Amino acid sequence: MRILLSIQLGLLLLCLAFSAHAAGIAEHFDALKSSRNQERVAAINAIAETGEEQALIVLKNLLEGKLFEMKATRQLVYVEESKGREFTVFSALDSQEIGAVKKSALSKIRVNNRLRGQIRSAMATLQLNARDADVRLAAVRNMRGNLDPSMAEMLKKALAKEETGRVQDAIEITLALLDFQQTDDFRLRMLAIDILKASDDPVVRVSLNRVLEELPKSGLSKEQAKLKVGIKSALEAIKSRQDMYGVMENLFFGLSLGSVLLLAAIGLAITFGVMGVINMAHGEMMMLGAYTTFVIQSALPQYIDYSLWMAIPTAFLVAAMVGILIERLVIRHLYGRPLETLLATFGISLILQQAVRSIFSPLNQSVANPSWMSGSLEITETFGLTYNRLYIILFSLLVFVCLMVLLKRSLFGLQMRAVTQNRAMANSMGIRSSWVDALTFGLGSGIAGIAGVALSQITNVGPNLGQNYIIDSFMVVVFGGVGNLWGTLVAAMGLGVVNKILEPWAGAVLAKILVLVFIILFIQRRPRGLFALKGRAVEG
């Protein structure tokens, strides 16, 4: 009985506490409808001071113009969606759904620019007390766009109890920006500049530039001259870091492009190196891998976060089986005739493209990123690494390592290397070189299918997907050395980085032309590429 009484008492206290908080918010709802700005500002601040999650919901909907009053009941509600002439409305007090209400039965709670600024500040106050450090960090940064002297005390209190280093740094920068903008005290401004020059926030840079422009061009006092020198020094430090981040960003995007080229070219390097086949349908194997990802995601929309893991082995098998079929039906009859092989595989590529157009339509299809590949890894306020490209770089290196282990440590890899080095001797030792060719072609095609899975995460899936990468893949193979996987890795990453470095000043098209000219000149000096590999593909 005592236990039951304790539980009942606890529930009663919880309900009373909730009612008190709800009532606390509700007390200020009438003031939100007032025509006087002062009353509405006071109501906004009072709602924020309750510290409730529901208060944040109310203020957010007020800011976005989604807060309404029901004319019949005078109840405050917010809307989430519109169906024709009706809104689906929710209670502003507890977010409970009320139902569909005609637009004519609602009166919008309107806000002006002054109130919007106040709402943002009030929301920032609420978010400063959030449990999630990312929410607190975002709140501090959002405050910088609408700073007010009244925020100083709130920020100092938040700094005193903050335990997360990056949030502490953000608060210190915001306080320094407040001192720099809101005071004429020379000493405080110089101290603020020392802190602000470590920030990469565009708001900081704009504020420094504005004050610099406001200073007179001549006749400066001693303090103004020192202030001008300090601001210029801070801006130069910020610009220097931004230039460095620009280089790092180009390097990252270059490695990202290089990883895609690696996945696209590594299969081509295997088939070209072992079989001497110029496979113009290799890009279509990538296309099949991308469409496999699209089909799996469309069939299992509720498992978006897991569909990619299912797509990788499935795309490999689909592309590998199609590759083996092509080798068995067409290519094995054309060995030793490279021109006929090139024309035949080009015809196969057109057939596969048209088949995809007939099945899926010629329109591009969108493949969603799983949640763990969305967003970016924040390095600084203005520089981050997108997760989808970061994962693709790591994935391409993993595929490369697995392939190297397969070729160096497995029986199939031993047989494939034997056929590459001396086909006649391999046949005499009992190795079925025809099946090695088929499985090698299937392996190369399967890896191309995996490349298609990766591509589906950074671009739309369409019938012409593979054509955008086939020429670059051949350039990577020739530049790195035919059949040499290490050469393919170095060439892919190198060409990807060079492309992205050249693009900002030469443009995308001219950058590709310059890279092509460089490769042509390089091959004139080293016909076998960076890393020459002895074997039939080279000697033949």
PDB file of C-alpha atoms in Angstrom, residues 343-451:
ATOM      1  CA  LEU A 343      33.521  -2.094 -81.196  1.00  0.00           C
ATOM      2  CA  ALA A 344      31.691  -5.065 -79.668  1.00  0.00           C
ATOM      3  CA  THR A 345      31.873  -3.713 -76.112  1.00  0.00           C
ATOM      4  CA  PHE A 346      30.805  -0.291 -77.357  1.00  0.00           C
ATOM      5  CA  GLY A 347      27.745  -1.923 -78.921  1.00  0.00           C
ATOM      6  CA  ILE A 348      27.042  -3.755 -75.649  1.00  0.00           C
ATOM      7  CA  SER A 349      27.229  -0.448 -73.771  1.00  0.00           C
ATOM      8  CA  LEU A 350      24.571   1.032 -76.070  1.00  0.00           C
ATOM      9  CA  ILE A 351      22.362  -2.043 -75.582  1.00  0.00           C
ATOM     10  CA  LEU A 352      22.645  -1.811 -71.789  1.00  0.00           C
ATOM     11  CA  GLN A 353      21.893   1.914 -71.823  1.00  0.00           C
ATOM     12  CA  GLN A 354      18.795   1.397 -73.938  1.00  0.00           C
ATOM     13  CA  ALA A 355      17.657  -1.493 -71.744  1.00  0.00           C
ATOM     14  CA  VAL A 356      17.877   0.737 -68.676  1.00  0.00           C
ATOM     15  CA  ARG A 357      15.970   3.511 -70.478  1.00  0.00           C
ATOM     16  CA  SER A 358      13.220   1.052 -71.374  1.00  0.00           C
ATOM     17  CA  ILE A 359      12.948  -0.354 -67.837  1.00  0.00           C
ATOM     18  CA  PHE A 360      13.505   2.752 -65.670  1.00  0.00           C
ATOM     19  CA  SER A 361      12.823   5.594 -68.180  1.00  0.00           C
ATOM     20  CA  PRO A 362      15.513   7.977 -69.506  1.00  0.00           C
ATOM     21  CA  LEU A 363      15.041  10.346 -66.567  1.00  0.00           C
ATOM     22  CA  ASN A 364      17.602  10.517 -63.774  1.00  0.00           C
ATOM     23  CA  GLN A 365      16.652   8.815 -60.522  1.00  0.00           C
ATOM     24  CA  SER A 366      17.524  10.137 -57.072  1.00  0.00           C
ATOM     25  CA  VAL A 367      19.030   7.886 -54.408  1.00  0.00           C
ATOM     26  CA  ALA A 368      18.773   9.129 -50.828  1.00  0.00           C
ATOM     27  CA  ASN A 369      21.763   9.184 -48.508  1.00  0.00           C
ATOM     28  CA  PRO A 370      21.372   7.165 -45.295  1.00  0.00           C
ATOM     29  CA  SER A 371      21.343   9.279 -42.141  1.00  0.00           C
ATOM     30  CA  TRP A 372      24.891   8.254 -41.212  1.00  0.00           C
ATOM     31  CA  MET A 373      26.150   9.641 -44.538  1.00  0.00           C
ATOM     32  CA  SER A 374      24.277  12.939 -44.271  1.00  0.00           C
ATOM     33  CA  GLY A 375      25.756  16.155 -42.925  1.00  0.00           C
ATOM     34  CA  SER A 376      29.409  16.962 -42.461  1.00  0.00           C
ATOM     35  CA  LEU A 377      32.253  16.650 -40.004  1.00  0.00           C
ATOM     36  CA  GLU A 378      32.833  20.220 -38.778  1.00  0.00           C
ATOM     37  CA  ILE A 379      36.491  21.176 -38.582  1.00  0.00           C
ATOM     38  CA  THR A 380      35.928  24.917 -38.120  1.00  0.00           C
ATOM     39  CA  GLU A 381      32.944  27.248 -38.407  1.00  0.00           C
ATOM     40  CA  THR A 382      33.458  27.587 -42.171  1.00  0.00           C
ATOM     41  CA  PHE A 383      35.175  24.317 -43.090  1.00  0.00           C
ATOM     42  CA  GLY A 384      33.833  20.803 -42.871  1.00  0.00           C
ATOM     43  CA  LEU A 385      34.160  17.417 -44.571  1.00  0.00           C
ATOM     44  CA  THR A 386      30.920  15.992 -45.964  1.00  0.00           C
ATOM     45  CA  TYR A 387      30.309  12.513 -44.638  1.00  0.00           C
ATOM     46  CA  ASN A 388      29.250  11.004 -47.977  1.00  0.00           C
ATOM     47  CA  ARG A 389      32.536  11.915 -49.680  1.00  0.00           C
ATOM     48  CA  LEU A 390      34.578  11.027 -46.595  1.00  0.00           C
ATOM     49  CA  TYR A 391      33.027   7.564 -46.458  1.00  0.00           C
ATOM     50  CA  ILE A 392      33.589   7.063 -50.196  1.00  0.00           C
ATOM     51  CA  ILE A 393      37.306   7.815 -49.778  1.00  0.00           C
ATOM     52  CA  LEU A 394      37.574   5.291 -46.938  1.00  0.00           C
ATOM     53  CA  PHE A 395      35.455   2.762 -48.837  1.00  0.00           C
ATOM     54  CA  SER A 396      37.587   2.990 -51.989  1.00  0.00           C
ATOM     55  CA  LEU A 397      40.741   2.378 -49.950  1.00  0.00           C
ATOM     56  CA  LEU A 398      39.077  -0.593 -48.244  1.00  0.00           C
ATOM     57  CA  VAL A 399      38.135  -2.075 -51.638  1.00  0.00           C
ATOM     58  CA  PHE A 400      41.705  -1.531 -52.825  1.00  0.00           C
ATOM     59  CA  VAL A 401      43.165  -3.333 -49.774  1.00  0.00           C
ATOM     60  CA  CYS A 402      40.704  -6.246 -50.108  1.00  0.00           C
ATOM     61  CA  LEU A 403      41.540  -6.596 -53.795  1.00  0.00           C
ATOM     62  CA  MET A 404      45.274  -6.590 -53.082  1.00  0.00           C
ATOM     63  CA  VAL A 405      44.792  -9.323 -50.469  1.00  0.00           C
ATOM     64  CA  LEU A 406      42.686 -11.337 -52.926  1.00  0.00           C
ATOM     65  CA  LEU A 407      45.315 -11.099 -55.672  1.00  0.00           C
ATOM     66  CA  LYS A 408      48.308 -11.758 -53.411  1.00  0.00           C
ATOM     67  CA  ARG A 409      46.936 -14.322 -50.942  1.00  0.00           C
ATOM     68  CA  SER A 410      44.311 -16.400 -52.779  1.00  0.00           C
ATOM     69  CA  LEU A 411      44.556 -19.292 -55.277  1.00  0.00           C
ATOM     70  CA  PHE A 412      42.537 -17.316 -57.795  1.00  0.00           C
ATOM     71  CA  GLY A 413      44.930 -14.395 -57.475  1.00  0.00           C
ATOM     72  CA  LEU A 414      47.901 -16.719 -58.023  1.00  0.00           C
ATOM     73  CA  GLN A 415      46.291 -18.175 -61.140  1.00  0.00           C
ATOM     74  CA  MET A 416      45.416 -14.744 -62.463  1.00  0.00           C
ATOM     75  CA  ARG A 417      48.992 -13.516 -62.014  1.00  0.00           C
ATOM     76  CA  ALA A 418      50.285 -16.650 -63.721  1.00  0.00           C
ATOM     77  CA  VAL A 419      48.049 -16.067 -66.746  1.00  0.00           C
ATOM     78  CA  THR A 420      49.121 -12.419 -66.827  1.00  0.00           C
ATOM     79  CA  GLN A 421      52.832 -13.238 -66.865  1.00  0.00           C
ATOM     80  CA  ASN A 422      52.819 -16.265 -69.182  1.00  0.00           C
ATOM     81  CA  ARG A 423      49.550 -17.626 -70.563  1.00  0.00           C
ATOM     82  CA  ALA A 424      51.108 -20.588 -72.399  1.00  0.00           C
ATOM     83  CA  MET A 425      53.034 -21.758 -69.348  1.00  0.00           C
ATOM     84  CA  ALA A 426      49.942 -21.331 -67.150  1.00  0.00           C
ATOM     85  CA  ASN A 427      47.939 -23.536 -69.546  1.00  0.00           C
ATOM     86  CA  SER A 428      50.644 -26.175 -69.504  1.00  0.00           C
ATOM     87  CA  MET A 429      50.475 -26.208 -65.679  1.00  0.00           C
ATOM     88  CA  GLY A 430      46.778 -27.077 -65.802  1.00  0.00           C
ATOM     89  CA  ILE A 431      45.329 -23.628 -65.183  1.00  0.00           C
ATOM     90  CA  ARG A 432      42.116 -23.125 -67.169  1.00  0.00           C
ATOM     91  CA  SER A 433      43.004 -19.727 -68.551  1.00  0.00           C
ATOM     92  CA  SER A 434      39.612 -19.344 -70.241  1.00  0.00           C
ATOM     93  CA  TRP A 435      37.836 -19.522 -66.879  1.00  0.00           C
ATOM     94  CA  VAL A 436      40.444 -17.265 -65.302  1.00  0.00           C
ATOM     95  CA  ASP A 437      39.602 -14.749 -68.035  1.00  0.00           C
ATOM     96  CA  ALA A 438      35.867 -15.059 -67.339  1.00  0.00           C
ATOM     97  CA  LEU A 439      36.249 -14.720 -63.575  1.00  0.00           C
ATOM     98  CA  THR A 440      38.712 -11.850 -63.983  1.00  0.00           C
ATOM     99  CA  PHE A 441      36.281 -10.031 -66.231  1.00  0.00           C
ATOM    100  CA  GLY A 442      33.532 -10.723 -63.703  1.00  0.00           C
ATOM    101  CA  LEU A 443      35.711  -9.414 -60.861  1.00  0.00           C
ATOM    102  CA  GLY A 444      36.512  -6.215 -62.745  1.00  0.00           C
ATOM    103  CA  SER A 445      32.836  -5.726 -63.622  1.00  0.00           C
ATOM    104  CA  GLY A 446      31.773  -6.422 -60.027  1.00  0.00           C
ATOM    105  CA  ILE A 447      34.115  -3.746 -58.703  1.00  0.00           C
ATOM    106  CA  ALA A 448      32.665  -1.361 -61.276  1.00  0.00           C
ATOM    107  CA  GLY A 449      29.227  -2.210 -59.840  1.00  0.00           C
ATOM    108  CA  ILE A 450      30.484  -1.256 -56.375  1.00  0.00           C
ATOM    109  CA  ALA A 451      31.765   2.016 -57.869  1.00  0.00           C
TER     110      ALA A 451
END
